mmCIF file with all atom_site columns, C-alpha atoms in Angstrom:
data_model
loop_
_atom_site.group_PDB
_atom_site.id
_atom_site.type_symbol
_atom_site.label_atom_id
_atom_site.label_alt_id
_atom_site.label_comp_id
_atom_site.label_asym_id
_atom_site.label_entity_id
_atom_site.label_seq_id
_atom_site.pdbx_PDB_ins_code
_atom_site.Cartn_x
_atom_site.Cartn_y
_atom_site.Cartn_z
_atom_site.occupancy
_atom_site.B_iso_or_equiv
_atom_site.pdbx_formal_charge
_atom_site.auth_seq_id
_atom_site.auth_comp_id
_atom_site.auth_asym_id
_atom_site.auth_atom_id
_atom_site.pdbx_PDB_model_num
ATOM 1   C CA . MET X 1 1   ? 161.708 203.272 35.766 1.00 62.00 ? 1   MET X CA 1
ATOM 2   C CA . MET X 1 2   ? 160.790 203.821 32.146 1.00 69.00 ? 2   MET X CA 1
ATOM 3   C CA . PRO X 1 3   ? 157.177 203.898 30.924 1.00 76.00 ? 3   PRO X CA 1
ATOM 4   C CA . THR X 1 4   ? 155.477 200.584 30.167 1.00 91.00 ? 4   THR X CA 1
ATOM 5   C CA . THR X 1 5   ? 155.015 199.802 26.494 1.00 96.00 ? 5   THR X CA 1
ATOM 6   C CA . MET X 1 6   ? 152.442 197.300 25.244 1.00 97.00 ? 6   MET X CA 1
ATOM 7   C CA . VAL X 1 7   ? 152.330 195.395 21.973 1.00 98.00 ? 7   VAL X CA 1
ATOM 8   C CA . LEU X 1 8   ? 149.070 193.630 21.085 1.00 97.00 ? 8   LEU X CA 1
ATOM 9   C CA . GLY X 1 9   ? 148.430 191.304 18.171 1.00 98.00 ? 9   GLY X CA 1
ATOM 10  C CA . TYR X 1 10  ? 145.785 189.112 16.555 1.00 98.00 ? 10  TYR X CA 1
ATOM 11  C CA . VAL X 1 11  ? 147.342 186.844 13.907 1.00 98.00 ? 11  VAL X CA 1
ATOM 12  C CA . ASP X 1 12  ? 145.554 184.377 11.614 1.00 96.00 ? 12  ASP X CA 1
ATOM 13  C CA . GLU X 1 13  ? 146.738 180.823 10.882 1.00 95.00 ? 13  GLU X CA 1
ATOM 14  C CA . ASP X 1 14  ? 148.651 182.040 7.798  1.00 95.00 ? 14  ASP X CA 1
ATOM 15  C CA . GLY X 1 15  ? 150.670 184.586 9.793  1.00 96.00 ? 15  GLY X CA 1
ATOM 16  C CA . ASN X 1 16  ? 148.687 187.635 8.636  1.00 97.00 ? 16  ASN X CA 1
ATOM 17  C CA . VAL X 1 17  ? 148.143 190.388 11.210 1.00 97.00 ? 17  VAL X CA 1
ATOM 18  C CA . LEU X 1 18  ? 144.376 190.856 11.583 1.00 97.00 ? 18  LEU X CA 1
ATOM 19  C CA . ASN X 1 19  ? 144.534 193.502 14.295 1.00 97.00 ? 19  ASN X CA 1
ATOM 20  C CA . GLY X 1 20  ? 146.960 194.950 16.781 1.00 97.00 ? 20  GLY X CA 1
ATOM 21  C CA . SER X 1 21  ? 149.078 197.830 17.925 1.00 95.00 ? 21  SER X CA 1
ATOM 22  C CA . GLY X 1 22  ? 151.077 198.034 14.682 1.00 91.00 ? 22  GLY X CA 1
ATOM 23  C CA . ASN X 1 23  ? 154.567 198.008 16.228 1.00 96.00 ? 23  ASN X CA 1
ATOM 24  C CA . PHE X 1 24  ? 155.419 194.421 15.257 1.00 98.00 ? 24  PHE X CA 1
ATOM 25  C CA . SER X 1 25  ? 155.551 192.075 12.258 1.00 98.00 ? 25  SER X CA 1
ATOM 26  C CA . VAL X 1 26  ? 154.952 188.345 11.817 1.00 97.00 ? 26  VAL X CA 1
ATOM 27  C CA . SER X 1 27  ? 156.609 185.755 9.629  1.00 96.00 ? 27  SER X CA 1
ATOM 28  C CA . GLU X 1 28  ? 155.225 182.224 9.383  1.00 93.00 ? 28  GLU X CA 1
ATOM 29  C CA . GLU X 1 29  ? 158.054 179.684 9.297  1.00 90.00 ? 29  GLU X CA 1
ATOM 30  C CA . SER X 1 30  ? 158.186 176.902 6.690  1.00 88.00 ? 30  SER X CA 1
ATOM 31  C CA . GLU X 1 31  ? 156.889 174.335 9.208  1.00 88.00 ? 31  GLU X CA 1
ATOM 32  C CA . PRO X 1 32  ? 153.193 174.741 10.091 1.00 90.00 ? 32  PRO X CA 1
ATOM 33  C CA . GLY X 1 33  ? 152.611 176.023 13.599 1.00 94.00 ? 33  GLY X CA 1
ATOM 34  C CA . PHE X 1 34  ? 155.722 178.203 13.943 1.00 96.00 ? 34  PHE X CA 1
ATOM 35  C CA . TYR X 1 35  ? 155.475 182.005 13.800 1.00 97.00 ? 35  TYR X CA 1
ATOM 36  C CA . ASP X 1 36  ? 158.253 184.569 14.304 1.00 97.00 ? 36  ASP X CA 1
ATOM 37  C CA . ILE X 1 37  ? 157.089 187.783 15.990 1.00 98.00 ? 37  ILE X CA 1
ATOM 38  C CA . PHE X 1 38  ? 159.421 190.767 15.511 1.00 98.00 ? 38  PHE X CA 1
ATOM 39  C CA . PHE X 1 39  ? 159.002 193.937 17.561 1.00 98.00 ? 39  PHE X CA 1
ATOM 40  C CA . ASN X 1 40  ? 159.867 197.149 15.710 1.00 97.00 ? 40  ASN X CA 1
ATOM 41  C CA . GLU X 1 41  ? 163.309 198.425 16.619 1.00 96.00 ? 41  GLU X CA 1
ATOM 42  C CA . GLY X 1 42  ? 163.331 200.378 19.874 1.00 95.00 ? 42  GLY X CA 1
ATOM 43  C CA . VAL X 1 43  ? 159.861 199.299 21.032 1.00 96.00 ? 43  VAL X CA 1
ATOM 44  C CA . PHE X 1 44  ? 161.307 197.541 24.090 1.00 96.00 ? 44  PHE X CA 1
ATOM 45  C CA . SER X 1 45  ? 164.545 198.306 25.895 1.00 94.00 ? 45  SER X CA 1
ATOM 46  C CA . GLU X 1 46  ? 164.679 194.844 27.504 1.00 94.00 ? 46  GLU X CA 1
ATOM 47  C CA . GLN X 1 47  ? 162.869 191.501 27.487 1.00 95.00 ? 47  GLN X CA 1
ATOM 48  C CA . PRO X 1 48  ? 159.094 192.103 27.798 1.00 96.00 ? 48  PRO X CA 1
ATOM 49  C CA . ILE X 1 49  ? 156.583 189.858 29.536 1.00 96.00 ? 49  ILE X CA 1
ATOM 50  C CA . ILE X 1 50  ? 154.652 187.888 26.894 1.00 97.00 ? 50  ILE X CA 1
ATOM 51  C CA . SER X 1 51  ? 151.386 185.948 27.016 1.00 97.00 ? 51  SER X CA 1
ATOM 52  C CA . GLY X 1 52  ? 148.978 184.597 24.435 1.00 97.00 ? 52  GLY X CA 1
ATOM 53  C CA . ASN X 1 53  ? 146.329 182.100 23.388 1.00 95.00 ? 53  ASN X CA 1
ATOM 54  C CA . CYS X 1 54  ? 145.090 180.370 20.261 1.00 95.00 ? 54  CYS X CA 1
ATOM 55  C CA . VAL X 1 55  ? 141.787 181.492 18.769 1.00 92.00 ? 55  VAL X CA 1
ATOM 56  C CA . THR X 1 56  ? 139.438 178.764 17.557 1.00 86.00 ? 56  THR X CA 1
ATOM 57  C CA . ASP X 1 57  ? 135.822 177.697 17.330 1.00 82.00 ? 57  ASP X CA 1
ATOM 58  C CA . SER X 1 58  ? 136.832 174.023 17.413 1.00 77.00 ? 58  SER X CA 1
ATOM 59  C CA . LYS X 1 59  ? 136.067 171.699 20.330 1.00 76.00 ? 59  LYS X CA 1
ATOM 60  C CA . GLU X 1 60  ? 139.659 170.453 20.043 1.00 75.00 ? 60  GLU X CA 1
ATOM 61  C CA . ALA X 1 61  ? 141.438 173.249 21.866 1.00 79.00 ? 61  ALA X CA 1
ATOM 62  C CA . PRO X 1 62  ? 144.786 174.095 20.269 1.00 90.00 ? 62  PRO X CA 1
ATOM 63  C CA . VAL X 1 63  ? 147.912 174.759 22.323 1.00 92.00 ? 63  VAL X CA 1
ATOM 64  C CA . PHE X 1 64  ? 149.798 178.101 22.250 1.00 94.00 ? 64  PHE X CA 1
ATOM 65  C CA . GLN X 1 65  ? 153.404 177.999 23.389 1.00 94.00 ? 65  GLN X CA 1
ATOM 66  C CA . ILE X 1 66  ? 156.094 180.656 23.480 1.00 95.00 ? 66  ILE X CA 1
ATOM 67  C CA . TYR X 1 67  ? 158.809 178.551 21.894 1.00 89.00 ? 67  TYR X CA 1
ATOM 68  C CA . GLN X 1 68  ? 161.785 180.892 21.920 1.00 92.00 ? 68  GLN X CA 1
ATOM 69  C CA . VAL X 1 69  ? 162.386 184.394 23.279 1.00 94.00 ? 69  VAL X CA 1
ATOM 70  C CA . ASN X 1 70  ? 164.793 186.794 21.591 1.00 95.00 ? 70  ASN X CA 1
ATOM 71  C CA . GLY X 1 71  ? 165.055 189.538 24.209 1.00 94.00 ? 71  GLY X CA 1
ATOM 72  C CA . ALA X 1 72  ? 163.712 192.919 23.143 1.00 96.00 ? 72  ALA X CA 1
ATOM 73  C CA . LYS X 1 73  ? 163.663 191.808 19.468 1.00 97.00 ? 73  LYS X CA 1
ATOM 74  C CA . GLY X 1 74  ? 160.742 189.353 19.573 1.00 97.00 ? 74  GLY X CA 1
ATOM 75  C CA . PHE X 1 75  ? 159.766 185.733 20.100 1.00 97.00 ? 75  PHE X CA 1
ATOM 76  C CA . VAL X 1 76  ? 158.653 182.541 18.372 1.00 97.00 ? 76  VAL X CA 1
ATOM 77  C CA . VAL X 1 77  ? 155.182 181.047 18.806 1.00 96.00 ? 77  VAL X CA 1
ATOM 78  C CA . GLU X 1 78  ? 154.450 177.358 18.392 1.00 96.00 ? 78  GLU X CA 1
ATOM 79  C CA . THR X 1 79  ? 150.862 176.135 17.986 1.00 96.00 ? 79  THR X CA 1
ATOM 80  C CA . ARG X 1 80  ? 149.807 172.492 18.296 1.00 93.00 ? 80  ARG X CA 1
ATOM 81  C CA . ASN X 1 81  ? 146.736 170.308 18.120 1.00 89.00 ? 81  ASN X CA 1
ATOM 82  C CA . ALA X 1 82  ? 145.911 169.440 21.745 1.00 85.00 ? 82  ALA X CA 1
ATOM 83  C CA . ARG X 1 83  ? 144.816 165.858 21.003 1.00 85.00 ? 83  ARG X CA 1
ATOM 84  C CA . SER X 1 84  ? 147.509 164.692 18.603 1.00 88.00 ? 84  SER X CA 1
ATOM 85  C CA . GLY X 1 85  ? 150.293 166.955 19.843 1.00 88.00 ? 85  GLY X CA 1
ATOM 86  C CA . GLU X 1 86  ? 151.248 167.704 16.227 1.00 92.00 ? 86  GLU X CA 1
ATOM 87  C CA . ARG X 1 87  ? 152.122 171.223 15.167 1.00 93.00 ? 87  ARG X CA 1
ATOM 88  C CA . SER X 1 88  ? 149.281 172.868 13.303 1.00 92.00 ? 88  SER X CA 1
ATOM 89  C CA . ALA X 1 89  ? 148.635 176.332 11.938 1.00 94.00 ? 89  ALA X CA 1
ATOM 90  C CA . GLN X 1 90  ? 146.337 178.242 14.306 1.00 94.00 ? 90  GLN X CA 1
ATOM 91  C CA . ALA X 1 91  ? 145.168 181.818 14.747 1.00 96.00 ? 91  ALA X CA 1
ATOM 92  C CA . PHE X 1 92  ? 146.372 183.423 17.982 1.00 97.00 ? 92  PHE X CA 1
ATOM 93  C CA . MET X 1 93  ? 146.406 186.590 20.040 1.00 98.00 ? 93  MET X CA 1
ATOM 94  C CA . PHE X 1 94  ? 149.268 187.879 22.171 1.00 98.00 ? 94  PHE X CA 1
ATOM 95  C CA . ILE X 1 95  ? 150.235 190.731 24.424 1.00 98.00 ? 95  ILE X CA 1
ATOM 96  C CA . ALA X 1 96  ? 153.744 191.848 25.349 1.00 97.00 ? 96  ALA X CA 1
ATOM 97  C CA . ALA X 1 97  ? 154.467 194.465 28.010 1.00 97.00 ? 97  ALA X CA 1
ATOM 98  C CA . GLY X 1 98  ? 157.753 195.930 29.162 1.00 96.00 ? 98  GLY X CA 1
ATOM 99  C CA . GLU X 1 99  ? 159.971 198.974 29.393 1.00 94.00 ? 99  GLU X CA 1
ATOM 100 C CA . GLY X 1 100 ? 160.155 200.993 26.210 1.00 88.00 ? 100 GLY X CA 1
#
C-alpha cells in the first residue's frame, strides 16, 4: 500500500483558491455554480475519496455536489441554491485523500 496523499482546498465563489495544500488548481466554468478541480500531475495514482461543503453565512444553505469525477486527474463541483434548486456561485471547501 502506498502512502496516503491529501489535497485540501478553500475556493471562493469566483473560483479563486483562498487556501489549501497547493497541489491543485481551479477553473470556474462559464455557467455559474460549476468548478473544475485539477490535481497536479502525479498527486494521486488512482481515484481519491472526495468530500466537501459550501461555505456561507446565509440562512439559505447552499448545496455542494460532486458532479463529475475524472479519476486521479480531478473532479467537477456543482453548487446550487437549496431553496430554488438553481445553480449559483458559492464558496466551498474540499478534501481529497488517496494513494499518491
